[in-house]
Coordinates of C-alpha atoms in Angstrom, one line a residue:
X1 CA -77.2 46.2 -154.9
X2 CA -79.6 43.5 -156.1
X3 CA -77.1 42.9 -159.0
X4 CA -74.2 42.9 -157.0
X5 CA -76.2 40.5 -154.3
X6 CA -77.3 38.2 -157.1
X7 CA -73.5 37.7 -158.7
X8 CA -72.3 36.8 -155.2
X9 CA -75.4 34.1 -154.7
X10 CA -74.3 32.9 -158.3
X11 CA -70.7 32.7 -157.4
X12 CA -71.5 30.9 -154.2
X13 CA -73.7 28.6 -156.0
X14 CA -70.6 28.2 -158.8
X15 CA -68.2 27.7 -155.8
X16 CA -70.5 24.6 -153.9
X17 CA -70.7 23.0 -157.1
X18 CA -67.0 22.6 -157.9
X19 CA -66.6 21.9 -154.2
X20 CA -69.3 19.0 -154.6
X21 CA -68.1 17.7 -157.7
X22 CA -64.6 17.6 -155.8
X23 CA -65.8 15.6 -153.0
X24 CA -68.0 12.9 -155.5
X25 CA -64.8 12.4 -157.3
X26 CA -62.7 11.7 -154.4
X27 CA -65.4 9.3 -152.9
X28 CA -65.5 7.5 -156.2
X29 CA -61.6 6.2 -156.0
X30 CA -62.0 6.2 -152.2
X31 CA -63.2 3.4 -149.6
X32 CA -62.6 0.3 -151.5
X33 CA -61.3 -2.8 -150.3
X34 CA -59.7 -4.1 -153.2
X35 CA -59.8 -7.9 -154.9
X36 CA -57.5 -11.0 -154.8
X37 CA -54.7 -12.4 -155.0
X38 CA -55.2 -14.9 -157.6
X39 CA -57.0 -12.1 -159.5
X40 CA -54.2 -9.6 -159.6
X41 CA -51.9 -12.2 -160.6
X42 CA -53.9 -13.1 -163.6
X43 CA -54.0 -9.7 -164.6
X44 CA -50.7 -9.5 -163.8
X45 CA -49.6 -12.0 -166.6
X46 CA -51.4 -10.6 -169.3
X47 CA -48.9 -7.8 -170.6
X48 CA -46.3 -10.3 -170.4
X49 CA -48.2 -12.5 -172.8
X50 CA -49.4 -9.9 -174.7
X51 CA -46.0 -9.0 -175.6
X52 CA -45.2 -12.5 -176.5
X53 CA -47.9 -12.4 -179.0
X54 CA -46.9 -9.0 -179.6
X55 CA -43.6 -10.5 -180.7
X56 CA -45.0 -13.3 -182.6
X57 CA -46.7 -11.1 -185.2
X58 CA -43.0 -9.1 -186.0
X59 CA -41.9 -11.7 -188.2
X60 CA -45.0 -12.4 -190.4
X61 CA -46.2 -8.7 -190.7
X62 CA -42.2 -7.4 -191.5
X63 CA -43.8 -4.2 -193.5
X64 CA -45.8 -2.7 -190.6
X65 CA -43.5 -0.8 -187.9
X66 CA -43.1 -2.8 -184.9
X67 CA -44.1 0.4 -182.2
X68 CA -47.5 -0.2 -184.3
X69 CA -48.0 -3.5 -183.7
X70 CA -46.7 -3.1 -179.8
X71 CA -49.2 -0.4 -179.1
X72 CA -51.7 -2.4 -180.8
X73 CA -51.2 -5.6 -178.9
X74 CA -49.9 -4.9 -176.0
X75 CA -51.3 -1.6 -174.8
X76 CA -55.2 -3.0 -176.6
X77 CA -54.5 -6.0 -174.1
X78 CA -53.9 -4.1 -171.4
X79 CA -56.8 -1.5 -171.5
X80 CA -58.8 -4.6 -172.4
X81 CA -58.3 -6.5 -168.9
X82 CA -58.4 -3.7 -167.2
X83 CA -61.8 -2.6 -168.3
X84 CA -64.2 -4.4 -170.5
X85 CA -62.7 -7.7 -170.3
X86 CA -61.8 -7.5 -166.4
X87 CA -64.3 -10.6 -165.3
X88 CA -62.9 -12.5 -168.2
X89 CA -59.2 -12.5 -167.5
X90 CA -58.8 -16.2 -167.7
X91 CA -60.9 -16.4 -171.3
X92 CA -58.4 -13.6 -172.1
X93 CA -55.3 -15.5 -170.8
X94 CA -56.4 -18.8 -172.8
X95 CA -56.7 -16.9 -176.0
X96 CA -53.5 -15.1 -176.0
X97 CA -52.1 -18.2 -175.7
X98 CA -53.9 -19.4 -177.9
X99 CA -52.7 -17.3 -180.2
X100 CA -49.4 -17.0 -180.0
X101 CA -49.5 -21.1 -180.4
X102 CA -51.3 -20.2 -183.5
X103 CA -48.8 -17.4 -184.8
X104 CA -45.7 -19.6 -183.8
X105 CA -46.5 -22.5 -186.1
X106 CA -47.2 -19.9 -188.5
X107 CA -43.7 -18.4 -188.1
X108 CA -40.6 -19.6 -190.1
X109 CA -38.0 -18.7 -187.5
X110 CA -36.8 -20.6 -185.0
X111 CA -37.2 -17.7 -182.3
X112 CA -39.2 -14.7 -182.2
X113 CA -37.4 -11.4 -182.5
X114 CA -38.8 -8.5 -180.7
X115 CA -36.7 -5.2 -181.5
X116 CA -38.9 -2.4 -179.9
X117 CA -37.6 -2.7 -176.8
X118 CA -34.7 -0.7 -175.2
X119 CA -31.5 -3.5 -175.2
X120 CA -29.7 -3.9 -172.1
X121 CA -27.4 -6.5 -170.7
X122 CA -30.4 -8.3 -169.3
X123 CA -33.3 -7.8 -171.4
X124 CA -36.3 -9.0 -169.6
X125 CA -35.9 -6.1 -166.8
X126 CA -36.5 -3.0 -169.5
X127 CA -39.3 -5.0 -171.1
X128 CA -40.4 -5.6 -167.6
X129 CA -40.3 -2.0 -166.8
X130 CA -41.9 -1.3 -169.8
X131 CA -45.0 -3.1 -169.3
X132 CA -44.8 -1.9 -166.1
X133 CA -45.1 1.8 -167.0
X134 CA -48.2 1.0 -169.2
X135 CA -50.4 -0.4 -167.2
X136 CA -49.5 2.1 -164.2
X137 CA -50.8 4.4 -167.1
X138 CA -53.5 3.0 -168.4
X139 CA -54.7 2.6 -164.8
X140 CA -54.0 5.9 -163.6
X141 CA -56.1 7.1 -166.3
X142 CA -58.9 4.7 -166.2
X143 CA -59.7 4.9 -162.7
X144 CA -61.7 8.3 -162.7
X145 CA -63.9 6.3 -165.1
X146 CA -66.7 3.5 -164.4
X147 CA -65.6 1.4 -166.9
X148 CA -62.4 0.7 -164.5
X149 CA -63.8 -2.0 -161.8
X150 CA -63.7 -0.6 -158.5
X151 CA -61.4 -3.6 -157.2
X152 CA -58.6 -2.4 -159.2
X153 CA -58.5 1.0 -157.1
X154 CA -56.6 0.8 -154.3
X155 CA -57.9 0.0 -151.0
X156 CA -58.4 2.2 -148.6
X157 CA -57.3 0.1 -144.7
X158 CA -56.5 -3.4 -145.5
X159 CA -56.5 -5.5 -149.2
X160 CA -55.1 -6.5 -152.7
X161 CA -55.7 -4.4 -155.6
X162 CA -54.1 -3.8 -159.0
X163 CA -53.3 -0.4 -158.2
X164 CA -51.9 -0.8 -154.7
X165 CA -49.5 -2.7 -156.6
X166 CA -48.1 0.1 -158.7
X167 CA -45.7 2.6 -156.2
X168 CA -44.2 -1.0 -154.5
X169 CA -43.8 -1.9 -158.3
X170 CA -41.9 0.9 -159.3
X171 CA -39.7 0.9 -156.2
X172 CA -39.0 -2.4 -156.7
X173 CA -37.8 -1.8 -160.1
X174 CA -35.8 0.7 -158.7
X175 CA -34.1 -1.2 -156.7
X176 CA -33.4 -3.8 -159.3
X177 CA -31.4 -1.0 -161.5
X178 CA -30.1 0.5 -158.5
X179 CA -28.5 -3.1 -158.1
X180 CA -26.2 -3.0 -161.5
X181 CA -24.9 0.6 -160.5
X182 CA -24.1 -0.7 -157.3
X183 CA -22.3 -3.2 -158.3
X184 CA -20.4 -1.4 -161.3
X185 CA -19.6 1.7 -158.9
X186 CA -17.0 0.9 -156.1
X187 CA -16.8 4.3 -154.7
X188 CA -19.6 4.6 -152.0
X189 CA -19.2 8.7 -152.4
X190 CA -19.7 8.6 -156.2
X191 CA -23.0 6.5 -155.9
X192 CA -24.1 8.9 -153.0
X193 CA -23.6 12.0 -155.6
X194 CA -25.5 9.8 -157.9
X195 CA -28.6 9.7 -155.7
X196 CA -28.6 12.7 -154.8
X197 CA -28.6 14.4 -158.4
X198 CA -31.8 11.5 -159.1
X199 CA -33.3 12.9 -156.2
X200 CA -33.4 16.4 -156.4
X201 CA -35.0 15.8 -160.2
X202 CA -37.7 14.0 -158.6
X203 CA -38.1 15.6 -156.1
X204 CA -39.0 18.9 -158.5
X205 CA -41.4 16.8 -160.3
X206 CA -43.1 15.8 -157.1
X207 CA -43.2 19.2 -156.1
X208 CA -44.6 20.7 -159.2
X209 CA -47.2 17.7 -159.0
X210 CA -48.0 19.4 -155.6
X211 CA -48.4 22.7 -156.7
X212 CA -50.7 21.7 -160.3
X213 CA -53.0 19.8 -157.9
X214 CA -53.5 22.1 -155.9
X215 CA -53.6 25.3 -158.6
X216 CA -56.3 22.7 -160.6
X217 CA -58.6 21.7 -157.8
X218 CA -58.0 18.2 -158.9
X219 CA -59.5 15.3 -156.2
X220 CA -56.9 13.4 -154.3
X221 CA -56.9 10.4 -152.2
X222 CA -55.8 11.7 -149.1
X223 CA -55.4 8.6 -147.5
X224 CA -53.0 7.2 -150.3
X225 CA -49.6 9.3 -149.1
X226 CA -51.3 12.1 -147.1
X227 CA -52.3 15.7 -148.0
X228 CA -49.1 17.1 -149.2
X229 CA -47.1 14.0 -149.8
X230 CA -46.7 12.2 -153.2
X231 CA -45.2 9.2 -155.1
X232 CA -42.4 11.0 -156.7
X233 CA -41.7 12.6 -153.1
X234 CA -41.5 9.2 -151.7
X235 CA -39.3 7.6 -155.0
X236 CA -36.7 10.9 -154.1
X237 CA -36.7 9.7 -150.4
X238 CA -36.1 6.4 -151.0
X239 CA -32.8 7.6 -153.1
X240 CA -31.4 9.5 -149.9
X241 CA -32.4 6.8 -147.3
X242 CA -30.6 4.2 -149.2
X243 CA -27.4 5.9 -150.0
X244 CA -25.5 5.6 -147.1
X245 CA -21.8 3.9 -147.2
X246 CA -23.3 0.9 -145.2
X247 CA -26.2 0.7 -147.8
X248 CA -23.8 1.0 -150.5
X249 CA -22.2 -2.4 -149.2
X250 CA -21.7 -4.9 -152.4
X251 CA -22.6 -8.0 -149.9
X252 CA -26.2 -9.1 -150.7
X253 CA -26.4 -10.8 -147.3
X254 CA -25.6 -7.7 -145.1
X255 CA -27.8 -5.7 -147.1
X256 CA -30.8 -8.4 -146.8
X257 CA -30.1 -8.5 -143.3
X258 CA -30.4 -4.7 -142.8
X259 CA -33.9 -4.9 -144.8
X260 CA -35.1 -7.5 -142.6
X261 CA -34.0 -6.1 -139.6
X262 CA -36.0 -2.5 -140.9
X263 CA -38.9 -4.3 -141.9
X264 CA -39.6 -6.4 -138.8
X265 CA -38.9 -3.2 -136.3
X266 CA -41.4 -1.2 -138.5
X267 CA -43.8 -4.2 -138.1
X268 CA -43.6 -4.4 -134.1
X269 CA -44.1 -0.4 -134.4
X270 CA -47.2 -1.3 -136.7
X271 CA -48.4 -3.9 -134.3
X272 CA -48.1 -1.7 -130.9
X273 CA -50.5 1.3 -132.3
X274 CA -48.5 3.0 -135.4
X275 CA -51.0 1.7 -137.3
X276 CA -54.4 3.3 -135.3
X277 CA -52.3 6.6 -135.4
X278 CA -52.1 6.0 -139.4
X279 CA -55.8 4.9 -139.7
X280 CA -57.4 7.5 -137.5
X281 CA -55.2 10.4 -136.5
X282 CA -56.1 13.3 -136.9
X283 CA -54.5 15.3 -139.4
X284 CA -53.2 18.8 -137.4
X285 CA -49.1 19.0 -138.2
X286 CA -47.0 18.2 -141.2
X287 CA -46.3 14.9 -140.0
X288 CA -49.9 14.0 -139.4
X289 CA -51.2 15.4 -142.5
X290 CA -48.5 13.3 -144.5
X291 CA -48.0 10.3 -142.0
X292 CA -49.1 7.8 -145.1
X293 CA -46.0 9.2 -146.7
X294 CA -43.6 9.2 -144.1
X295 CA -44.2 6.5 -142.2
X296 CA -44.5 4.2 -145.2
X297 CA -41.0 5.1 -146.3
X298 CA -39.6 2.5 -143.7
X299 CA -41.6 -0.3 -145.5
X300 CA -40.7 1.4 -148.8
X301 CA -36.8 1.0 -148.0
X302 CA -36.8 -2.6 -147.2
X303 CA -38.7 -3.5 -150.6
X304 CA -35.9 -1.1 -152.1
X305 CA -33.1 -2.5 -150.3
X306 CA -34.3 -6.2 -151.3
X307 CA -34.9 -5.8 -154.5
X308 CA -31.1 -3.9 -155.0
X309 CA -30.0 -7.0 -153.7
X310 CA -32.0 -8.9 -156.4
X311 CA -31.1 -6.7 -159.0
X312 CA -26.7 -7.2 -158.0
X313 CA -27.2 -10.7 -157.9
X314 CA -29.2 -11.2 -161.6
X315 CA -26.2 -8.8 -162.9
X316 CA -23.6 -11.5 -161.2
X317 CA -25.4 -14.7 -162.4
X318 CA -25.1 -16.2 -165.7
X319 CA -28.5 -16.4 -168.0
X320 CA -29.1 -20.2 -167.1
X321 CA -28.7 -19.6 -163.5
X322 CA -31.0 -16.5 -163.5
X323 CA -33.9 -18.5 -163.9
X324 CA -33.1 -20.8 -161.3
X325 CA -32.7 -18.1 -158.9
X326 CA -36.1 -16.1 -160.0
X327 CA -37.3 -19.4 -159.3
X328 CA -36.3 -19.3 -155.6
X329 CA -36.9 -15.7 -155.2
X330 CA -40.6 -16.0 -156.0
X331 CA -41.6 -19.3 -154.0
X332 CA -39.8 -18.1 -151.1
X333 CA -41.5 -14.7 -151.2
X334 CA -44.7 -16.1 -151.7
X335 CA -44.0 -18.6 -148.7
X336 CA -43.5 -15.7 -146.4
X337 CA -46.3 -13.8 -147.6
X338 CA -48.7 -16.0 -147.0
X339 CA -47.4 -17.2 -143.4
X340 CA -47.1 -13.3 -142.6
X341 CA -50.7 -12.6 -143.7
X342 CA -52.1 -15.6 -141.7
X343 CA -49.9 -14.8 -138.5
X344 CA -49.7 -11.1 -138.4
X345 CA -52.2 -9.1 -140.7
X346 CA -53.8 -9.1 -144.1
X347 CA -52.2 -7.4 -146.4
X348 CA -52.1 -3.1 -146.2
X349 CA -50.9 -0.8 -149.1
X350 CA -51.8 2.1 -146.5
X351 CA -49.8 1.1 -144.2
X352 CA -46.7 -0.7 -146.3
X353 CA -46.5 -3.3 -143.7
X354 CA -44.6 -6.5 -143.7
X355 CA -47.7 -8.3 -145.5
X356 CA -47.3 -6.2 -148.4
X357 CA -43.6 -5.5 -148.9
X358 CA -43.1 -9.5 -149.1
X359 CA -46.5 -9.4 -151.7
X360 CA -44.4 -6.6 -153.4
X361 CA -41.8 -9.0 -154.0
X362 CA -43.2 -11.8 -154.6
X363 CA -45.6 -10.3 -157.5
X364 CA -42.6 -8.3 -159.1
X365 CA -40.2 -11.4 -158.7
X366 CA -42.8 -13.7 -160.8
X367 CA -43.6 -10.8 -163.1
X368 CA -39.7 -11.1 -163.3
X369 CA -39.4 -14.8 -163.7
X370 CA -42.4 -14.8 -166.3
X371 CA -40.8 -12.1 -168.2
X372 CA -37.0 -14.2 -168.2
X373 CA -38.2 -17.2 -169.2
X374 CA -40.2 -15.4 -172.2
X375 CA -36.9 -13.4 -173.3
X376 CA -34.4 -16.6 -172.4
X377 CA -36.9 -19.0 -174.9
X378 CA -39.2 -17.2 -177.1
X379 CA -37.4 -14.0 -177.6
X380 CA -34.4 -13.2 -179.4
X381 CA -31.8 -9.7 -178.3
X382 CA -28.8 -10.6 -180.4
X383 CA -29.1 -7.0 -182.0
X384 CA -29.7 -4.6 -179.3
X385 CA -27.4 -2.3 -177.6
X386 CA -28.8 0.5 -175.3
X387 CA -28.9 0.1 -171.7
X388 CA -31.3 0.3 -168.4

């Protein structure tokens, strides 16, 4: 009996120590209130000129296989500002400039070409999405680690981080390629099938997400979607909610109007106690458990309903009126932003309010705009041929 006695005291003791070490890590990504704005941005530009740099090196090293010298550059200057060189981002920004000045006068060519990259019909968006997938991996990664700062995680009621810019990011790029099939496909019925199929395949990986987390004991951020609910749960949603035959509608202005119109009712519902019920309810039904999740997805539509919107108009424009019309995009997004935040609230990735749906598209329409102007005057595509 002793034996038996002292297995179950070591088993209890095994049992409180996972449970603790659960419970550190969870407080470790948890209850931070994030950075700036201006800091965000200037991390924000640095894959973009990394991959200009990136691109500037092709030509002279012609030998050496260009997914070498991308990882190298790009993906080393990417885990570089967002860890060691994090409070030097703008001695980081001057010297990739700096360099690609450098490498440009060394070049012989005219333009830079940069073949690593899927082609498309408009190549900035895959390079954008591109970039876009790394550092959403690189910070996924480097978060559970001190060497990530602690105002890249994502905040936890109200603020800017680098990470609460990642799930707004990717639905905004989904919108944008969403866009081009809505505008290719006429047929409202063959777009909804479309969906549908896209949503079901994410909505398997969301749910095997669900069950690995839960199998592995692995920490969660309860407060980021809820205690069921996930990204990839939401991304499938979004698919559904948006497929509709009056969602399908090729007019950019009817569909820009029914995002406005969803974004401000979700904001009055915010502003008349949705959002104490979000921050402090307590968490006894499905809904209330995943109420992050849920209620987020109105927010989540309008930033995917915009940025379709975005997305059929750059597939309409020509390339010398794209940049004109990035142009506009971004100041008016950051215009609204700014007079939202200093009207309404701060900014709230919890909550997806209207603060941070127009800081969502602002940030992704200048990532955007940095990224044309790169690919429009730097960056040669004559010779690719895949698509988004």
């Amino acid at each position: 009996r002793r034996v038996h006695g002292g297995a179950s005291r070591s088993s209890i003791r095994c049992v409180a120590d996972v449970m603790a070490s659960k419970a550190e890590k969870e407080a470790f990504v948890s209850g931070h209130s994030g950075s700036t704005i201006a800091d965000v941005l200037g991390i924000t530009l640095i894959p973009p000129l990394a991959f200009l740099v990136s691109s500037a090196i092709h030509p002279l090293l012609p030998t050496l296989h260009p997914l070498v010298i991308d990882t190298t550059v790009i993906g080393g200057s990417i885990l570089l500002s967002t860890t060691v060189a994090a409070d030097y981002s703008i001695f980081f920004f001057v010297c990739l400039i700096a360099t690609f000045l450098i490498l440009r006068f060394a070049a012989t060519r005219g333009a830079i070409e940069h073949s690593s990259f899927p082609p498309t019909k408009i190549p900035f968006i895959s390079s954008a999405r591109a970039l876009l997938m790394i550092v959403v991996v690189i910070s996924i990664l480097a978060v559970d680690f001190q060497i990530f700062p602690r105002r890249f995680a994502k905040s936890e009621t109200y603020g800017v981080s680098l990470m609460d810019t990642g799930v707004g990011s990717f639905v905004f790029a989904a919108g944008v390629v969403q866009g081009r099939q809505t505008s290719s496909t006429s047929d409202w019925k063959t777009s909804l099938v479309m969906r549908v199929k896209r949503a079901s395949l994410i909505t398997a990986i969301g749910l095997l997400r669900m069950t690995f987390v839960f199998v592995a004991n692995y920490q969660e951020h309860v407060s980021e979607y809820g205690t069921h609910w996930n990204f990839f749960l939401t991304l499938a949603s979004l698919h559904i909610l948006c497929g509709p035959p009056l969602l399908h509608s090729k007019s950019v202005w009817a569909k820009l109007a029914i995002a406005a119109t969803l974004l401000i009712v979700y904001q009055c519902l915010l502003s008349t106690g949705l959002s104490d019920f979000i921050f402090t309810a307590p968490r006894t039904s499905f809904f209330s458990n995943n109420r992050e999740g849920i209620c987020s997805l109105l927010g989540y539509s309008g930033i995917f309903l915009i940025s379709e919107s975005i997305g059929q108009k750059l597939f309409s424009l020509t390339e010398s009126c794209r940049l004109w019309f990035q142009i506009a995009v971004t100041v008016t997004s950051f215009g609204l932003m700014f007079v939202t935040i200093w009207t309404i609230e701060p900014i709230s990735r919890r909550l997806v309010n209207l603060s941070y749906c127009l800081w969502t598209i602002a940030l992704n329409s200048a990532f955007y705009l940095v990224r044309l102007h790169i690919t429009s005057n730097h960056v040669t595509s004559h010779h690719m041929t895949s698509h988004d």
